[in-house]
CSV table of C-alpha atoms in Angstrom, one decimal:
chain,number,residue,atom,x,y,z
S,1042,MET,CA,-61.2,-146.0,84.6
S,1043,SER,CA,-60.1,-143.6,81.5
S,1044,ILE,CA,-60.4,-146.7,79.3
S,1045,SER,CA,-62.6,-149.2,78.5
S,1046,ARG,CA,-61.3,-152.6,79.5
S,1047,ARG,CA,-61.7,-153.8,75.6
S,1048,HIS,CA,-59.2,-151.0,74.7
S,1049,PHE,CA,-56.9,-152.0,77.2
S,1050,LEU,CA,-57.1,-155.8,76.4
S,1051,THR,CA,-56.0,-154.8,72.7
S,1052,LEU,CA,-53.1,-152.4,73.9
S,1053,ALA,CA,-51.7,-155.6,76.0
S,1054,GLY,CA,-50.4,-156.7,72.7
S,1055,ALA,CA,-48.4,-153.6,71.9
S,1056,SER,CA,-45.0,-154.8,73.7
S,1057,ALA,CA,-43.1,-156.7,75.7
S,1058,THR,CA,-44.3,-155.9,78.5
S,1059,SER,CA,-48.0,-157.7,77.6
S,1060,SER,CA,-47.2,-160.9,79.5
S,1061,PHE,CA,-47.0,-159.0,82.9
S,1062,LEU,CA,-50.4,-156.7,81.7
S,1063,LEU,CA,-52.6,-159.9,80.6
S,1064,ALA,CA,-52.0,-161.9,83.7
S,1065,GLY,CA,-52.9,-158.8,85.5
S,1066,LEU,CA,-56.1,-158.3,84.0
S,1067,GLU,CA,-58.0,-161.6,85.7
S,1068,SER,CA,-57.8,-159.9,88.8
S,1069,LEU,CA,-59.0,-156.3,86.9
S,1070,TYR,CA,-62.4,-158.8,85.6
S,1071,SER,CA,-62.8,-160.5,88.8
S,1072,GLU,CA,-63.9,-157.3,90.4
S,1073,SER,CA,-66.5,-156.5,88.1
S,1074,GLY,CA,-67.6,-160.5,88.3
S,1075,ALA,CA,-66.6,-162.3,86.0
S,1076,ARG,CA,-65.9,-165.6,85.2
S,1077,SER,CA,-62.9,-164.8,82.7
S,1078,LEU,CA,-60.3,-167.6,82.1
S,1079,VAL,CA,-58.3,-164.5,80.6
S,1080,LYS,CA,-55.3,-165.9,82.5
S,1081,SER,CA,-52.0,-167.3,80.4
S,1082,PRO,CA,-49.0,-165.5,80.7
S,1083,LYS,CA,-48.3,-165.8,76.8
S,1084,VAL,CA,-51.1,-164.6,75.7
S,1085,ASN,CA,-50.7,-161.8,73.1
S,1086,GLY,CA,-52.2,-162.3,70.8
S,1087,TYR,CA,-50.4,-161.2,67.0
S,1088,GLY,CA,-49.9,-157.6,68.8
S,1089,ALA,CA,-51.1,-154.5,68.5
S,1090,LEU,CA,-53.9,-153.7,65.9
S,1091,VAL,CA,-53.0,-151.5,63.2
S,1092,LYS,CA,-55.4,-148.8,62.0
S,1093,ASP,CA,-56.0,-149.2,58.6
S,1094,PRO,CA,-55.7,-145.9,56.1
S,1095,LYS,CA,-58.9,-147.1,54.4
S,1096,GLY,CA,-61.1,-147.4,56.5
S,1097,ILE,CA,-62.0,-151.7,56.7
S,1098,LEU,CA,-59.8,-153.4,58.7
S,1099,ASP,CA,-57.8,-153.1,61.9
S,1100,LEU,CA,-55.1,-156.0,62.0
S,1101,PRO,CA,-51.5,-156.5,63.1
S,1102,ALA,CA,-48.9,-155.6,62.1
S,1103,GLY,CA,-48.0,-157.9,59.3
S,1104,PHE,CA,-51.0,-158.9,58.3
S,1105,ARG,CA,-52.6,-157.7,55.2
S,1106,TYR,CA,-55.8,-158.1,53.1
S,1107,LYS,CA,-58.3,-158.1,50.0
S,1108,ILE,CA,-61.8,-157.2,49.3
S,1109,VAL,CA,-62.9,-159.9,46.4
S,1110,SER,CA,-66.5,-159.7,46.8
S,1111,GLN,CA,-69.1,-156.7,47.5
S,1112,SER,CA,-72.7,-156.6,47.5
S,1113,GLY,CA,-74.4,-155.5,44.8
S,1114,LYS,CA,-72.2,-155.7,41.8
S,1115,GLN,CA,-72.5,-158.6,38.3
S,1116,MET,CA,-71.7,-161.7,38.9
S,1117,SER,CA,-70.7,-164.3,35.8
S,1118,ASP,CA,-74.2,-165.5,36.1
S,1119,GLY,CA,-75.2,-161.8,34.7
S,1120,THR,CA,-77.3,-161.5,38.4
S,1121,VAL,CA,-76.4,-159.1,40.8
S,1122,THR,CA,-74.7,-160.3,44.1
S,1123,PRO,CA,-77.0,-160.3,47.3
S,1124,SER,CA,-76.7,-158.9,50.1
S,1125,ASN,CA,-76.4,-160.3,53.5
S,1126,TYR,CA,-73.6,-162.3,53.5
S,1127,ASP,CA,-73.3,-164.8,56.5
S,1128,GLY,CA,-71.7,-168.7,56.7
S,1129,MET,CA,-69.2,-170.0,54.6
S,1130,ALA,CA,-66.5,-172.3,53.5
S,1131,ALA,CA,-62.9,-172.2,52.0
S,1132,PHE,CA,-62.2,-175.7,49.4
S,1133,ALA,CA,-59.5,-176.2,47.3
S,1134,GLY,CA,-59.5,-176.4,43.8
S,1135,LYS,CA,-57.2,-177.0,40.8
S,1136,ASN,CA,-53.9,-175.5,40.3
S,1137,GLY,CA,-53.9,-173.9,43.2
S,1138,SER,CA,-57.2,-171.9,43.3
S,1139,LYS,CA,-59.9,-171.6,45.6
S,1140,ILE,CA,-63.6,-172.2,46.3
S,1141,LEU,CA,-65.3,-170.5,48.3
S,1142,VAL,CA,-69.2,-171.1,49.3
S,1143,ARG,CA,-71.5,-168.1,51.0
S,1144,ASN,CA,-74.3,-168.0,52.7
S,1145,HIS,CA,-76.9,-165.2,52.4
S,1146,GLU,CA,-79.3,-165.2,55.7
S,1147,LEU,CA,-82.0,-162.8,53.4
S,1148,ARG,CA,-85.6,-162.8,54.6
S,1149,LEU,CA,-89.3,-162.2,53.0
S,1150,THR,CA,-88.3,-158.6,53.9
S,1151,ASP,CA,-84.9,-157.7,52.7
S,1152,GLN,CA,-84.8,-156.1,49.2
S,1153,SER,CA,-82.5,-158.3,48.1
S,1154,ARG,CA,-82.8,-161.2,47.3
S,1155,VAL,CA,-80.7,-164.8,45.0
S,1156,ILE,CA,-81.6,-165.1,41.5
S,1157,ALA,CA,-82.6,-168.0,39.4
S,1158,ALA,CA,-84.6,-170.4,37.4
S,1159,LEU,CA,-87.7,-171.1,38.6
S,1160,ASP,CA,-86.3,-175.0,38.7
S,1161,ARG,CA,-84.3,-174.6,40.7
S,1162,MET,CA,-85.7,-172.5,43.4
S,1163,TYR,CA,-86.7,-174.6,46.3
S,1164,ASP,CA,-90.0,-171.6,47.2
S,1165,PRO,CA,-89.4,-169.0,44.2
S,1166,ASN,CA,-91.3,-166.6,47.1
S,1167,CYS,CA,-87.8,-167.6,49.3
S,1168,LYS,CA,-84.9,-164.7,49.0
S,1169,GLY,CA,-82.0,-166.9,50.4
S,1170,GLY,CA,-79.6,-168.9,49.1
S,1171,THR,CA,-76.1,-168.9,48.5
S,1172,THR,CA,-73.3,-167.9,46.0
S,1173,THR,CA,-70.2,-169.7,45.1
S,1174,LEU,CA,-66.9,-167.9,44.4
S,1175,THR,CA,-63.4,-169.2,42.4
S,1176,LEU,CA,-59.9,-167.1,43.1
S,1177,ASP,CA,-56.7,-168.4,41.3
S,1178,ARG,CA,-53.5,-168.5,43.4
S,1179,ASP,CA,-53.2,-165.1,43.7
S,1180,ARG,CA,-56.4,-164.3,45.6
S,1181,GLN,CA,-58.2,-162.8,42.8
S,1182,LEU,CA,-62.1,-163.2,41.9
S,1183,THR,CA,-62.2,-165.2,38.9
S,1184,LYS,CA,-65.8,-166.9,38.8
S,1185,GLU,CA,-69.4,-165.9,40.5
S,1186,TYR,CA,-72.7,-167.1,40.9
S,1187,VAL,CA,-75.4,-167.6,41.9
S,1188,SER,CA,-75.3,-172.0,43.6
S,1189,LEU,CA,-78.6,-171.9,46.2
S,1190,ALA,CA,-81.9,-170.9,45.6
S,1191,GLY,CA,-85.1,-170.7,47.0
S,1192,THR,CA,-84.5,-170.9,50.0
S,1193,SER,CA,-85.0,-168.9,54.0
S,1194,VAL,CA,-82.8,-166.6,56.2
S,1195,ASN,CA,-79.2,-169.3,55.3
S,1196,CYS,CA,-77.0,-168.4,58.2
S,1197,SER,CA,-74.3,-170.6,58.7
S,1198,GLY,CA,-73.5,-174.3,58.1
S,1199,GLY,CA,-70.8,-176.5,57.8
S,1200,THR,CA,-68.3,-178.3,55.2
S,1201,THR,CA,-68.2,-182.3,54.5
S,1202,PRO,CA,-65.4,-184.7,54.5
S,1203,TRP,CA,-66.9,-185.4,51.0
S,1204,GLY,CA,-66.8,-181.4,49.8
S,1205,THR,CA,-69.3,-179.9,50.0
S,1206,TRP,CA,-71.8,-177.5,51.8
S,1207,ILE,CA,-74.3,-177.4,53.8
S,1208,SER,CA,-76.3,-174.9,54.0
S,1209,CYS,CA,-79.0,-174.6,56.9
S,1210,GLU,CA,-82.5,-172.5,57.4
S,1211,GLU,CA,-82.7,-170.4,60.5
S,1212,ASN,CA,-86.1,-170.4,59.9
S,1213,THR,CA,-89.6,-172.3,60.9
S,1214,ALA,CA,-92.3,-171.1,58.9
S,1215,MET,CA,-94.8,-172.8,56.8
S,1216,PRO,CA,-97.0,-172.8,54.2
S,1217,GLY,CA,-99.2,-169.7,54.5
S,1218,MET,CA,-96.9,-168.3,56.9
S,1219,SER,CA,-95.3,-164.3,56.4
S,1220,ASP,CA,-91.8,-164.0,57.5
S,1221,PRO,CA,-92.1,-161.3,59.1
S,1222,GLY,CA,-95.2,-159.5,57.9
S,1223,LYS,CA,-94.6,-159.5,53.9
S,1224,GLY,CA,-95.5,-162.1,51.9
S,1225,THR,CA,-96.0,-166.2,52.6
S,1226,VAL,CA,-93.8,-168.7,51.7
S,1227,THR,CA,-94.7,-172.1,50.1
S,1228,LYS,CA,-93.4,-174.8,51.3
S,1229,PRO,CA,-91.9,-176.0,54.6
S,1230,HIS,CA,-89.2,-174.4,56.2
S,1231,GLY,CA,-86.3,-174.8,58.0
S,1232,TYR,CA,-84.1,-178.0,57.0
S,1233,ASN,CA,-80.1,-178.5,55.8
S,1234,PHE,CA,-79.2,-178.0,52.0
S,1235,GLU,CA,-76.4,-179.7,50.2
S,1236,VAL,CA,-74.7,-177.8,47.9
S,1237,PRO,CA,-71.8,-179.3,45.9
S,1238,ILE,CA,-68.4,-177.0,45.2
S,1239,ASN,CA,-67.8,-177.3,41.3
S,1240,SER,CA,-70.9,-177.5,39.6
S,1241,GLN,CA,-71.3,-174.3,37.5
S,1242,THR,CA,-75.1,-173.6,37.8
S,1243,PRO,CA,-77.2,-173.4,40.7
S,1244,VAL,CA,-78.4,-177.1,42.2
S,1245,VAL,CA,-81.4,-178.8,42.4
S,1246,PRO,CA,-82.6,-177.9,46.0
S,1247,VAL,CA,-83.1,-181.1,48.3
S,1248,PRO,CA,-84.0,-180.5,51.9
S,1249,LEU,CA,-82.4,-182.8,53.9
S,1250,VAL,CA,-85.3,-184.0,56.3
S,1251,ALA,CA,-84.2,-186.9,58.1
S,1252,MET,CA,-81.4,-184.2,59.8
S,1253,GLY,CA,-85.1,-181.9,61.3
S,1254,ARG,CA,-86.6,-179.0,61.0
S,1255,PHE,CA,-86.0,-176.3,63.2
S,1256,ARG,CA,-83.9,-172.9,63.5
S,1257,HIS,CA,-80.9,-174.3,62.0
S,1258,GLU,CA,-77.5,-172.9,62.5
S,1259,ALA,CA,-74.5,-174.9,61.6
S,1260,ILE,CA,-73.3,-178.2,61.2
S,1261,SER,CA,-70.0,-180.0,61.9
S,1262,ILE,CA,-69.3,-183.5,60.8
S,1263,ASP,CA,-66.9,-186.1,62.9
S,1264,PRO,CA,-64.7,-187.0,59.9
S,1265,ARG,CA,-64.1,-190.3,61.8
S,1266,THR,CA,-67.5,-191.8,62.3
S,1267,GLY,CA,-69.6,-189.7,59.4
S,1268,ILE,CA,-72.1,-188.3,62.8
S,1269,VAL,CA,-73.6,-184.5,61.8
S,1270,TYR,CA,-73.3,-181.9,65.1
S,1271,GLN,CA,-76.0,-179.3,65.2
S,1272,THR,CA,-76.8,-176.2,66.6
S,1273,GLU,CA,-79.7,-174.2,67.5
S,1274,ASP,CA,-80.5,-170.6,66.8
S,1275,ASP,CA,-83.1,-170.5,69.8
S,1276,PRO,CA,-82.8,-168.8,72.9
S,1277,THR,CA,-84.5,-172.7,74.3
S,1278,GLY,CA,-82.4,-174.6,71.6
S,1279,LEU,CA,-81.1,-178.0,71.9
S,1280,PHE,CA,-78.0,-179.9,70.4
S,1281,TYR,CA,-78.3,-182.7,68.5
S,1282,ARG,CA,-76.4,-185.7,66.0
S,1283,PHE,CA,-77.9,-186.9,63.0
S,1284,MET,CA,-76.6,-190.7,61.9
S,1285,PRO,CA,-76.6,-191.1,58.6
S,1286,LYS,CA,-78.1,-194.8,57.3
S,1287,GLN,CA,-75.1,-194.0,54.8
S,1288,PRO,CA,-72.2,-191.7,55.3
S,1289,GLY,CA,-71.3,-189.2,52.8
S,1290,LYS,CA,-75.4,-189.3,52.0
S,1291,LEU,CA,-76.8,-187.5,53.9
S,1292,ALA,CA,-80.0,-187.9,51.7
S,1293,ALA,CA,-80.4,-191.6,52.5
S,1294,GLY,CA,-82.0,-190.7,55.7
S,1295,GLY,CA,-80.9,-191.6,59.7
S,1296,ILE,CA,-81.8,-190.6,63.3
S,1297,LEU,CA,-81.4,-187.6,65.1
S,1298,GLU,CA,-80.6,-187.5,68.7
S,1299,ALA,CA,-80.3,-184.0,71.0
S,1300,LEU,CA,-77.8,-184.2,74.0
S,1301,LYS,CA,-78.9,-184.8,77.8
S,1302,ILE,CA,-76.7,-184.4,80.0
S,1303,VAL,CA,-76.5,-187.1,82.8
S,1304,LYS,CA,-77.6,-186.6,86.1
S,1305,LYS,CA,-78.9,-183.0,85.3
S,1306,PRO,CA,-82.7,-184.1,83.5
S,1307,GLN,CA,-83.6,-180.3,81.2
S,1308,VAL,CA,-80.8,-178.5,82.3
S,1309,ASN,CA,-80.9,-174.6,81.2
S,1310,THR,CA,-77.1,-174.6,81.1
S,1311,ASN,CA,-78.2,-170.1,79.9
S,1312,GLN,CA,-76.9,-169.5,84.0
S,1313,ASN,CA,-74.9,-170.4,86.9
S,1314,PHE,CA,-72.9,-173.6,84.8
S,1315,PRO,CA,-69.9,-174.9,85.8
S,1316,LEU,CA,-66.9,-173.8,83.8
S,1317,ARG,CA,-64.5,-175.9,82.6
S,1318,GLN,CA,-65.6,-179.2,84.6
S,1319,LYS,CA,-66.5,-182.3,82.4
S,1320,PHE,CA,-70.2,-184.0,82.6
S,1321,ALA,CA,-71.2,-187.2,81.8
S,1322,VAL,CA,-73.5,-186.7,78.0
S,1323,GLU,CA,-76.5,-189.1,76.7
S,1324,TRP,CA,-78.5,-189.0,73.4
S,1325,VAL,CA,-82.1,-188.8,73.5
S,1326,ARG,CA,-83.8,-189.7,70.0
S,1327,ILE,CA,-85.7,-186.9,68.2
S,1328,GLU,CA,-89.5,-189.6,66.8
S,1329,GLU,CA,-90.6,-187.0,64.8
S,1330,PRO,CA,-88.0,-184.9,63.2
S,1331,ASN,CA,-90.2,-183.6,60.7
S,1332,PRO,CA,-93.4,-182.3,62.9
S,1333,ALA,CA,-95.7,-179.6,61.4
S,1334,GLU,CA,-95.2,-177.3,64.1
S,1335,ASN,CA,-91.2,-175.7,65.7
S,1336,THR,CA,-91.8,-179.2,68.0
S,1337,VAL,CA,-89.0,-180.5,67.9
S,1338,ARG,CA,-86.6,-178.9,70.8
S,1339,MET,CA,-89.5,-179.3,73.0
S,1340,GLU,CA,-89.9,-183.0,72.0
S,1341,GLY,CA,-86.0,-183.9,73.2
S,1342,PHE,CA,-86.2,-181.5,76.3
S,1343,THR,CA,-89.2,-183.3,77.1
S,1344,LYS,CA,-86.7,-186.1,77.2
S,1345,GLY,CA,-84.7,-184.5,78.8
S,1346,ALA,CA,-82.1,-182.8,76.8
S,1347,ALA,CA,-80.3,-179.7,77.9
S,1348,GLN,CA,-81.6,-176.1,77.1
S,1349,PHE,CA,-78.7,-173.8,75.6
S,1350,MET,CA,-78.6,-169.8,74.9
S,1351,ARG,CA,-78.3,-169.6,71.2
S,1352,GLY,CA,-76.5,-172.1,69.7
S,1353,GLU,CA,-74.3,-171.1,66.6
S,1354,GLY,CA,-70.7,-171.6,65.3
S,1355,ILE,CA,-69.4,-174.7,65.9
S,1356,CYS,CA,-66.2,-176.4,64.7
S,1357,TYR,CA,-64.4,-179.5,65.2
S,1358,THR,CA,-60.5,-179.8,66.1
S,1359,ASN,CA,-58.8,-182.4,67.5
S,1360,GLY,CA,-61.4,-184.8,68.4
S,1361,SER,CA,-63.0,-182.8,69.5
S,1362,PHE,CA,-66.1,-179.7,68.8
S,1363,TYR,CA,-66.2,-176.6,70.0
S,1364,PHE,CA,-69.5,-174.6,69.7
S,1365,THR,CA,-70.8,-170.7,70.3
S,1366,CYS,CA,-74.0,-169.9,72.4
S,1367,THR,CA,-74.0,-166.6,71.3
S,1368,GLN,CA,-76.5,-164.6,75.2
S,1369,GLY,CA,-75.4,-167.2,77.2
S,1370,GLY,CA,-73.6,-166.8,80.4
S,1371,ASN,CA,-74.4,-164.7,83.8
S,1372,VAL,CA,-75.8,-161.0,83.7
S,1373,LEU,CA,-73.7,-158.5,84.7
S,1374,PRO,CA,-74.8,-156.0,87.5
S,1375,ASN,CA,-76.0,-152.8,86.4
S,1376,ALA,CA,-75.2,-154.3,82.6
S,1377,PRO,CA,-76.5,-151.1,80.4
S,1378,LEU,CA,-80.2,-152.0,78.6
S,1379,ARG,CA,-81.5,-150.9,75.7
S,1380,VAL,CA,-85.6,-150.0,76.2
S,1381,GLY,CA,-87.1,-152.8,75.6
S,1382,GLU,CA,-84.2,-154.7,75.8
S,1383,GLU,CA,-83.6,-158.6,78.2
S,1384,ALA,CA,-81.0,-158.5,79.9
S,1385,ARG,CA,-78.7,-161.9,79.0
S,1386,GLY,CA,-75.0,-162.9,78.8
S,1387,ASN,CA,-72.7,-161.6,77.0
S,1388,GLY,CA,-72.0,-165.6,75.3
S,1389,GLN,CA,-70.6,-168.5,76.2
S,1390,ILE,CA,-68.2,-171.1,74.2
S,1391,TRP,CA,-68.8,-175.3,74.8
S,1392,LYS,CA,-66.7,-178.4,73.7
S,1393,TYR,CA,-68.4,-181.7,73.9
S,1394,THR,CA,-65.9,-184.4,73.0
S,1395,PRO,CA,-68.1,-187.7,71.3
S,1396,GLY,CA,-67.5,-191.2,73.3
S,1397,LYS,CA,-65.1,-194.2,71.1
S,1398,THR,CA,-68.5,-195.4,70.6
S,1399,ALA,CA,-72.7,-194.3,69.2
S,1400,LYS,CA,-73.0,-195.7,72.6
S,1401,ASN,CA,-71.1,-193.9,74.8
S,1402,GLY,CA,-72.1,-190.6,74.2
S,1403,GLY,CA,-69.1,-187.7,75.5
S,1404,SER,CA,-68.7,-185.2,77.2
S,1405,ILE,CA,-69.0,-182.3,77.6
S,1406,GLU,CA,-68.0,-179.0,79.6
S,1407,LEU,CA,-68.6,-175.0,79.4
S,1408,PHE,CA,-65.2,-173.6,77.9
S,1409,LEU,CA,-65.2,-170.1,77.9
S,1410,GLU,CA,-67.7,-167.6,80.0
S,1411,PRO,CA,-66.6,-164.6,80.7
S,1412,ASN,CA,-69.3,-162.4,81.4
S,1413,ASP,CA,-67.8,-159.2,80.3
S,1414,PRO,CA,-68.4,-157.3,76.7
S,1415,ASN,CA,-64.9,-156.1,76.4
S,1416,ILE,CA,-63.5,-159.9,76.0
S,1417,VAL,CA,-66.3,-161.5,74.1
S,1418,ASP,CA,-69.1,-159.7,73.2
S,1419,LEU,CA,-72.1,-162.2,71.5
S,1420,PRO,CA,-69.9,-164.5,69.5
S,1421,ASP,CA,-70.9,-166.5,66.5
S,1422,ASN,CA,-69.4,-168.3,63.9
S,1423,ILE,CA,-66.7,-170.2,65.1
S,1424,THR,CA,-63.3,-171.8,63.0
S,1425,VAL,CA,-60.0,-173.4,63.3
S,1426,ALA,CA,-56.7,-170.7,63.4
S,1427,PRO,CA,-54.0,-173.5,61.6
S,1428,ASN,CA,-51.9,-172.5,65.2
S,1429,GLY,CA,-54.7,-174.6,67.0
S,1430,HIS,CA,-56.4,-171.5,68.2
S,1431,LEU,CA,-60.1,-170.7,67.8
S,1432,ILE,CA,-61.3,-167.1,66.1
S,1433,THR,CA,-64.8,-166.6,66.6
S,1434,CYS,CA,-67.1,-163.5,64.7
S,1435,GLU,CA,-68.4,-160.9,67.1
S,1436,ASP,CA,-72.5,-160.4,66.3
S,1437,GLY,CA,-71.7,-157.5,69.6
S,1438,LYS,CA,-73.5,-154.5,70.3
S,1439,GLY,CA,-70.7,-151.6,69.5
S,1440,GLU,CA,-67.2,-152.6,67.6
S,1441,GLN,CA,-67.3,-155.8,65.7
S,1442,ARG,CA,-63.8,-158.0,66.2
S,1443,LEU,CA,-62.7,-161.4,65.7
S,1444,ILE,CA,-62.0,-162.5,68.5
S,1445,GLY,CA,-58.5,-164.9,69.2
S,1446,ILE,CA,-59.1,-167.5,71.5
S,1447,THR,CA,-56.5,-170.6,72.9
S,1448,PRO,CA,-56.2,-173.8,73.9
S,1449,LYS,CA,-56.3,-172.6,77.7
S,1450,GLY,CA,-58.1,-170.0,76.7
S,1451,GLY,CA,-56.8,-167.6,76.6
S,1452,VAL,CA,-58.1,-164.7,74.5
S,1453,TYR,CA,-57.2,-162.1,72.0
S,1454,THR,CA,-58.3,-159.2,69.8
S,1455,PHE,CA,-57.2,-160.5,66.2
S,1456,ALA,CA,-59.2,-158.2,64.3
S,1457,ARG,CA,-61.6,-154.8,64.0
S,1458,ASN,CA,-64.0,-154.3,61.3
S,1459,ALA,CA,-62.9,-150.2,60.7
S,1460,ARG,CA,-66.0,-149.7,58.9
S,1461,ASP,CA,-68.8,-149.8,60.2
S,1462,ARG,CA,-70.4,-151.7,63.3
S,1463,SER,CA,-71.8,-154.8,60.4
S,1464,GLU,CA,-71.0,-158.3,62.5
S,1465,PHE,CA,-68.2,-160.3,61.2
S,1466,ALA,CA,-69.8,-163.6,59.6
S,1467,GLY,CA,-68.2,-167.2,57.9
S,1468,ALA,CA,-64.8,-167.1,58.9
S,1469,CYS,CA,-63.1,-169.8,57.4
S,1470,PHE,CA,-59.9,-170.9,56.7
S,1471,THR,CA,-58.3,-172.4,53.1
S,1472,PRO,CA,-56.7,-175.5,53.5
S,1473,ASP,CA,-53.3,-174.8,53.1
S,1474,GLY,CA,-54.3,-172.7,55.8
S,1475,GLN,CA,-52.3,-169.6,54.3
S,1476,THR,CA,-55.5,-167.5,53.9
S,1477,MET,CA,-58.1,-167.1,56.0
S,1478,PHE,CA,-61.7,-165.7,53.9
S,1479,VAL,CA,-64.3,-163.2,56.5
S,1480,ASN,CA,-67.8,-161.9,55.4
S,1481,ILE,CA,-69.1,-158.3,56.8
S,1482,TYR,CA,-72.2,-159.2,56.7
S,1483,ASP,CA,-74.2,-155.7,55.0
S,1484,PRO,CA,-73.3,-154.4,52.9
S,1485,GLY,CA,-72.1,-157.3,52.1
S,1486,ILE,CA,-67.5,-157.2,51.6
S,1487,THR,CA,-66.2,-161.0,51.6
S,1488,VAL,CA,-62.3,-160.4,52.7
S,1489,ALA,CA,-58.8,-162.5,52.0
S,1490,ILE,CA,-56.8,-162.0,55.0
S,1491,TRP,CA,-52.9,-163.4,55.2
S,1492,GLY,CA,-49.7,-163.7,57.1
S,1493,ASN,CA,-47.9,-165.9,59.6
S,1494,TRP,CA,-50.9,-167.3,61.3
S,1495,ALA,CA,-48.1,-169.9,62.9
S,1496,ARG,CA,-46.5,-166.0,64.7
S,1497,VAL,CA,-48.1,-165.9,68.7
């Protein structure tokens, strides 16, 4: 082939013939051994991407963007904006304003750090946390300040129905442990932390211990029941639910459980799992959610829980939860590998639908597994667009894209990082559906994107 399949997929949205071209891709991918679901003849996305003359972000015609924040700049509280922009959420403020809460995935080895007074830092040796941004109705930044400090490797998280942000630590270091190689932590890590959106000062950090101590990635809450679903970024990670004693008060404790697929105890879903088949699930209780060692997933697996290959982003729509497994999927023959690299898939997206009651475990299915980096390359954060499509951020090896996925599994490219090979992260929409905000990880920038989201 004279052009890559990825480039061909992007070009396919450029003309009236795109329906025919995309329909024909099914046979093209099947020849390479992929199990793609790019089958819908109406998957045109928003059309071909337009090259950005500023070299930052390629978008479809009719969409615009602006940079609203950059790492290294002075913030309203006098500190410098930290780097490593990761998970993020958007909230409605007063008089048409918007509020963003943004994670900073910082380790002990990073030069950048989130700075706050010692009495507002969970662990003074740790550099991660969150910053909060307020923007006016014209998407102009008006304030930017630290809102959580002293945490470690704040990867993603999720919003609550009561209007707060849950920031997740993807690090289970214990006091005295290095993270890695430089310095030591002074407190246990691997927790979730709740961040209010209206406070003008950093929150006093309170670890949500009952939600588990493991390599947290993201959470999403069922608005009907208050049950919290959680992903774990580990090659043998599990999928969890947390049932709070008091919905809306996560610090009050609750029960942590892990998903088990009925009649498939201890199944590893990484490879050779059937596509688009629903499986009944049940939940096994985690008796020790806060162990001294990183053993939560081991306890769950011993009791029959299913393993997922690096669970990352999760979102809720139309009664179901969609979550990504960044390195799940069958490994293609002759897939190129870097020196010392282990073979791994290019990513999966799973769909979990809760039952009508907590005792009815619900069902799970493998929704998408392209097995081709030209279609999807390591999906990470995920959100829902106003038109009902999923938007996932790539954290792949080559060019980085925002990938759109239709309810039927059609795939298209929505945006491309034209600046560098840094990953996209934190894609989220304002409650009014007018603006998407997304981060480019490092050097960190946050951009606002707007246009006709209904045009597909």
